[in-house]
């Protein structure tokens, strides 16, 4: 199964980075289109390309349902086609967040709300135009073609130049050239203004919201920011019975879905625990911050949170990495999880992992054991390193050493037999 992403905004001027930030880390391939979501599927070539690329068992992934489109009928056609082909849909945010392999009420409702929101934006735009006209202002976008450019387009066309050549020469789009030529043929046909503007050409405000935003994305972004502020105010320390969670905090995200998001001691959001989904609807699932499932089927939220904490500590470097004493170019490194276990990884001058040394306490005395092999590769061979005869720093009956330096030296010599004795 692969995640195939779809990014959509309505115009070339709108930014797609927020959607790419959510989809790029988890998707095998991401398709992008800059076209209105109200159009029919056949009029959206990038969507058609994505639909032809995706295969049975894959998931078409979008940040929010309205990225699929803001036309309820066309959205349902797309979904029905995908479901009949054995392809699911994954939504990262919003009321329909989750994986869908068949029609559902919540999915239909999300599409209907997206269409309704588009109609609401159109209504506000129309009301704003009427209000602007009543105040004596002329609505519409700022003209792209002034009198000089218009004259240049017409004269170049009379000389027989192609539309693409004209567009490149005058530095406007092909569409603008088409529109200018059409207006020249029907000069008395009035333009339909798109949005009211003030005297200086700014987009006029409608009911406190700017016209021309990404179909309400500014409002959605502001809502998410407010949700995060409320969520951070409610953060509380993770229960003490979750191993290694000291300094971690969590709280339920205030969107009504009951997702328990967790932050690291430095404030980074590391993921969330969520109940439901799949066959075991009451089980808990751990998700990465961007929505990728890490592990499911856990009986309690505490277990899911513990999994989030463990994975975060497994990949986060500790601050007390050190040089290997007496071994120029060799390094001792740790993740937070390794620091919890008093374990170090030994890295040779070429950047390869020689193995690990770990401190133990046996019968009231501290000792160090060494293990060869790359600890990051669970499938690789790992072996205990044992002291050689005559090693004065060794504890022979425990196959260990009295100091970390002695264990590190033995591990280095095991990894690189040619290493010269100091």
Short mmCIF file of C-alpha atoms in Angstrom, two decimals, residues 37-306:
data_model
loop_
_atom_site.label_atom_id
_atom_site.label_comp_id
_atom_site.label_asym_id
_atom_site.label_seq_id
_atom_site.Cartn_x
_atom_site.Cartn_y
_atom_site.Cartn_z
CA UNK A 37 -12.32 22.91 -6.91
CA UNK A 38 -15.79 23.64 -8.33
CA UNK A 39 -14.86 22.34 -11.79
CA UNK A 40 -15.82 18.93 -13.15
CA UNK A 41 -13.25 16.16 -12.89
CA UNK A 42 -12.69 16.10 -16.67
CA UNK A 43 -11.64 19.76 -16.51
CA UNK A 44 -8.90 19.06 -13.91
CA UNK A 45 -6.01 17.42 -15.84
CA UNK A 46 -3.69 17.10 -12.81
CA UNK A 47 -6.40 15.29 -10.85
CA UNK A 48 -6.93 12.94 -13.80
CA UNK A 49 -3.18 12.25 -13.90
CA UNK A 50 -3.20 11.39 -10.19
CA UNK A 51 -6.23 9.10 -10.62
CA UNK A 52 -4.53 7.26 -13.50
CA UNK A 53 -1.31 6.85 -11.49
CA UNK A 54 -2.81 5.45 -8.30
CA UNK A 55 -3.18 1.66 -8.03
CA UNK A 56 -5.43 -0.79 -6.19
CA UNK A 57 -4.68 -0.86 -2.49
CA UNK A 58 -3.19 2.67 -2.46
CA UNK A 59 -4.63 5.63 -0.58
CA UNK A 60 -5.26 8.99 -2.25
CA UNK A 61 -4.14 11.39 0.49
CA UNK A 62 -5.25 14.99 1.00
CA UNK A 63 -4.77 17.40 3.85
CA UNK A 64 -8.49 18.25 3.96
CA UNK A 65 -11.51 16.96 2.07
CA UNK A 66 -12.03 20.25 0.22
CA UNK A 67 -8.68 19.69 -1.53
CA UNK A 68 -10.50 16.94 -3.47
CA UNK A 69 -12.96 19.58 -4.63
CA UNK A 70 -15.75 21.92 -3.62
CA UNK A 71 -18.37 20.36 -5.87
CA UNK A 72 -20.39 17.72 -4.02
CA UNK A 73 -21.50 15.81 -7.14
CA UNK A 74 -18.02 15.70 -8.71
CA UNK A 75 -16.46 14.79 -5.38
CA UNK A 76 -18.80 11.83 -4.98
CA UNK A 77 -18.04 10.71 -8.54
CA UNK A 78 -14.31 10.70 -7.75
CA UNK A 79 -14.82 8.81 -4.48
CA UNK A 80 -17.11 6.20 -6.02
CA UNK A 81 -14.61 5.60 -8.81
CA UNK A 82 -11.76 5.16 -6.33
CA UNK A 83 -13.70 2.84 -4.03
CA UNK A 84 -14.81 0.66 -6.95
CA UNK A 85 -11.15 0.30 -7.98
CA UNK A 86 -10.14 -0.80 -4.49
CA UNK A 87 -8.47 2.52 -3.69
CA UNK A 88 -9.07 4.32 -0.41
CA UNK A 89 -8.89 7.96 0.63
CA UNK A 90 -6.85 9.29 3.54
CA UNK A 91 -7.74 12.69 5.02
CA UNK A 92 -5.26 14.22 7.47
CA UNK A 93 -7.35 17.03 8.99
CA UNK A 94 -10.95 18.09 9.50
CA UNK A 95 -14.12 16.26 10.47
CA UNK A 96 -13.45 13.47 7.96
CA UNK A 97 -9.86 12.83 9.10
CA UNK A 98 -8.89 9.18 8.79
CA UNK A 99 -8.81 6.43 6.19
CA UNK A 100 -11.91 5.69 4.10
CA UNK A 101 -12.46 2.68 1.86
CA UNK A 102 -16.19 3.20 1.27
CA UNK A 103 -18.86 5.89 1.29
CA UNK A 104 -19.77 7.19 4.72
CA UNK A 105 -22.02 9.84 6.16
CA UNK A 106 -19.11 11.83 7.59
CA UNK A 107 -17.31 11.87 4.23
CA UNK A 108 -20.43 12.98 2.35
CA UNK A 109 -21.05 15.66 4.98
CA UNK A 110 -17.51 16.99 4.67
CA UNK A 111 -17.88 17.33 0.88
CA UNK A 112 -21.27 19.02 1.28
CA UNK A 113 -19.79 21.51 3.76
CA UNK A 114 -16.94 22.26 1.34
CA UNK A 115 -19.44 23.08 -1.42
CA UNK A 116 -21.53 25.17 0.96
CA UNK A 117 -18.47 27.11 2.01
CA UNK A 118 -17.67 27.90 -1.63
CA UNK A 119 -21.23 29.19 -2.14
CA UNK A 120 -20.87 31.33 0.98
CA UNK A 121 -17.65 32.88 -0.35
CA UNK A 122 -19.37 33.63 -3.69
CA UNK A 123 -22.31 35.22 -1.86
CA UNK A 124 -19.99 37.44 0.20
CA UNK A 125 -18.10 38.45 -2.94
CA UNK A 126 -21.34 39.43 -4.67
CA UNK A 127 -22.52 41.41 -1.64
CA UNK A 128 -19.16 43.17 -1.48
CA UNK A 129 -19.36 44.14 -5.15
CA UNK A 130 -22.81 45.59 -4.67
CA UNK A 131 -21.69 47.50 -1.58
CA UNK A 132 -18.67 48.87 -3.46
CA UNK A 133 -20.81 50.00 -6.40
CA UNK A 134 -23.22 51.72 -4.00
CA UNK A 135 -20.28 53.76 -2.68
CA UNK A 136 -19.28 54.72 -6.20
CA UNK A 137 -16.29 52.39 -6.45
CA UNK A 138 -15.60 50.17 -9.42
CA UNK A 139 -15.16 46.53 -8.54
CA UNK A 140 -12.95 44.03 -10.25
CA UNK A 141 -9.32 43.00 -10.34
CA UNK A 142 -6.63 45.52 -11.12
CA UNK A 143 -6.16 45.51 -14.93
CA UNK A 144 -3.29 43.34 -16.13
CA UNK A 145 -3.16 45.05 -19.55
CA UNK A 146 -2.78 48.81 -19.74
CA UNK A 147 -3.35 50.84 -22.90
CA UNK A 148 0.23 50.39 -24.14
CA UNK A 149 0.17 46.61 -23.72
CA UNK A 150 -3.26 46.39 -25.31
CA UNK A 151 -2.04 48.32 -28.35
CA UNK A 152 1.06 46.12 -28.59
CA UNK A 153 -1.03 42.94 -28.47
CA UNK A 154 -3.39 44.15 -31.20
CA UNK A 155 -0.62 45.39 -33.49
CA UNK A 156 1.40 42.18 -33.11
CA UNK A 157 -1.71 40.14 -33.92
CA UNK A 158 -2.31 42.22 -37.05
CA UNK A 159 1.24 41.38 -38.14
CA UNK A 160 0.31 37.67 -37.93
CA UNK A 161 2.22 36.71 -34.77
CA UNK A 162 0.97 33.69 -32.85
CA UNK A 163 -0.71 34.14 -29.50
CA UNK A 164 2.16 32.43 -27.64
CA UNK A 165 4.72 34.70 -29.35
CA UNK A 166 2.66 37.76 -28.40
CA UNK A 167 2.35 36.58 -24.77
CA UNK A 168 6.11 36.10 -24.50
CA UNK A 169 6.87 39.43 -26.14
CA UNK A 170 4.43 41.52 -24.09
CA UNK A 171 5.17 39.51 -20.90
CA UNK A 172 1.60 38.47 -20.13
CA UNK A 173 -0.12 35.10 -20.04
CA UNK A 174 -1.66 33.37 -23.05
CA UNK A 175 -5.07 33.76 -21.40
CA UNK A 176 -4.64 37.52 -21.14
CA UNK A 177 -3.83 37.72 -24.86
CA UNK A 178 -6.95 35.68 -25.68
CA UNK A 179 -9.09 37.93 -23.50
CA UNK A 180 -7.65 41.15 -24.97
CA UNK A 181 -8.28 39.97 -28.53
CA UNK A 182 -11.81 38.88 -27.66
CA UNK A 183 -12.57 42.24 -26.07
CA UNK A 184 -11.28 43.99 -29.18
CA UNK A 185 -13.75 42.04 -31.28
CA UNK A 186 -16.64 42.84 -28.92
CA UNK A 187 -15.70 46.13 -27.25
CA UNK A 188 -19.18 46.89 -26.00
CA UNK A 189 -19.45 43.71 -23.90
CA UNK A 190 -18.89 44.62 -20.26
CA UNK A 191 -16.50 42.64 -18.06
CA UNK A 192 -17.83 40.80 -15.04
CA UNK A 193 -15.92 42.20 -12.04
CA UNK A 194 -14.48 39.63 -9.66
CA UNK A 195 -13.89 41.41 -6.38
CA UNK A 196 -14.39 44.92 -4.98
CA UNK A 197 -11.33 47.11 -4.57
CA UNK A 198 -10.63 50.29 -2.71
CA UNK A 199 -9.36 53.49 -4.25
CA UNK A 200 -5.74 52.27 -4.15
CA UNK A 201 -6.64 48.92 -5.67
CA UNK A 202 -6.67 46.85 -2.49
CA UNK A 203 -9.09 43.97 -2.19
CA UNK A 204 -12.04 45.27 -0.20
CA UNK A 205 -13.02 43.52 3.02
CA UNK A 206 -16.28 41.62 3.09
CA UNK A 207 -17.85 40.91 6.48
CA UNK A 208 -14.38 41.23 8.03
CA UNK A 209 -12.78 38.61 5.70
CA UNK A 210 -10.54 39.33 2.68
CA UNK A 211 -11.86 38.50 -0.78
CA UNK A 212 -9.60 36.34 -2.91
CA UNK A 213 -8.20 34.16 -0.12
CA UNK A 214 -7.74 30.48 -0.87
CA UNK A 215 -11.47 29.72 -0.57
CA UNK A 216 -11.37 30.29 3.17
CA UNK A 217 -7.91 28.85 3.88
CA UNK A 218 -6.97 31.97 5.83
CA UNK A 219 -9.98 31.39 8.08
CA UNK A 220 -9.08 27.72 8.44
CA UNK A 221 -5.47 28.56 9.31
CA UNK A 222 -6.61 31.05 11.93
CA UNK A 223 -8.97 28.46 13.39
CA UNK A 224 -6.14 25.90 13.61
CA UNK A 225 -3.90 28.44 15.31
CA UNK A 226 -6.61 29.19 17.86
CA UNK A 227 -7.11 25.46 18.44
CA UNK A 228 -3.40 25.05 19.06
CA UNK A 229 -3.34 27.95 21.51
CA UNK A 230 -6.23 26.40 23.44
CA UNK A 231 -4.55 23.00 23.31
CA UNK A 232 -1.22 24.30 24.62
CA UNK A 233 -2.98 26.05 27.50
CA UNK A 234 -4.38 22.65 28.51
CA UNK A 235 -1.12 20.68 28.37
CA UNK A 236 -0.38 18.56 31.46
CA UNK A 237 2.56 16.28 32.36
CA UNK A 238 2.33 12.69 31.11
CA UNK A 239 1.50 10.23 33.89
CA UNK A 240 4.53 9.00 35.83
CA UNK A 241 3.78 5.36 34.97
CA UNK A 242 4.75 5.98 31.29
CA UNK A 243 8.42 4.99 31.09
CA UNK A 244 10.79 7.76 30.03
CA UNK A 245 8.04 10.39 29.79
CA UNK A 246 9.46 12.81 32.34
CA UNK A 247 9.18 16.32 30.87
CA UNK A 248 6.67 15.24 28.19
CA UNK A 249 3.19 16.75 28.23
CA UNK A 250 -0.10 16.05 26.51
CA UNK A 251 -3.70 17.17 26.05
CA UNK A 252 -6.72 16.36 23.91
CA UNK A 253 -6.88 18.51 20.78
CA UNK A 254 -10.00 20.74 20.98
CA UNK A 255 -11.61 19.65 17.71
CA UNK A 256 -14.00 17.10 19.16
CA UNK A 257 -12.18 14.03 17.86
CA UNK A 258 -10.52 13.06 21.12
CA UNK A 259 -6.98 12.87 19.75
CA UNK A 260 -4.44 13.10 22.55
CA UNK A 261 -1.44 15.04 21.21
CA UNK A 262 1.95 14.83 22.92
CA UNK A 263 4.83 17.33 23.05
CA UNK A 264 8.47 16.73 23.95
CA UNK A 265 10.21 18.73 26.70
CA UNK A 266 11.39 21.25 24.06
CA UNK A 267 7.79 21.87 22.93
CA UNK A 268 7.94 19.84 19.68
CA UNK A 269 4.71 18.03 18.78
CA UNK A 270 5.74 14.39 18.35
CA UNK A 271 2.40 12.73 17.53
CA UNK A 272 -0.95 11.74 18.93
CA UNK A 273 -2.87 8.78 20.33
CA UNK A 274 -6.31 8.04 18.89
CA UNK A 275 -8.94 5.45 19.70
CA UNK A 276 -10.81 3.52 17.02
CA UNK A 277 -10.27 2.51 13.43
CA UNK A 278 -9.93 -0.92 11.87
CA UNK A 279 -11.38 -4.11 13.27
CA UNK A 280 -10.58 -3.33 16.88
CA UNK A 281 -12.56 -0.12 17.17
CA UNK A 282 -11.81 0.31 20.88
CA UNK A 283 -8.05 -0.13 20.50
CA UNK A 284 -5.62 2.80 20.58
CA UNK A 285 -3.36 3.84 17.71
CA UNK A 286 -0.16 5.91 17.84
CA UNK A 287 0.34 8.37 14.98
CA UNK A 288 3.29 10.55 14.02
CA UNK A 289 2.71 14.30 14.03
CA UNK A 290 1.91 14.34 10.28
CA UNK A 291 -0.65 11.52 10.61
CA UNK A 292 1.43 8.45 9.67
CA UNK A 293 0.36 5.44 11.74
CA UNK A 294 3.19 4.10 13.91
CA UNK A 295 1.49 1.28 15.77
CA UNK A 296 -2.08 0.17 16.39
CA UNK A 297 -4.00 -2.38 18.42
CA UNK A 298 -2.88 -1.08 21.84
CA UNK A 299 -5.28 -1.61 24.77
CA UNK A 300 -4.86 1.77 26.52
CA UNK A 301 -4.02 5.36 25.73
CA UNK A 302 -1.05 5.13 28.10
CA UNK A 303 0.46 2.36 25.94
CA UNK A 304 0.01 4.44 22.79
CA UNK A 305 1.59 7.47 24.48
CA UNK A 306 4.48 5.31 25.72
#
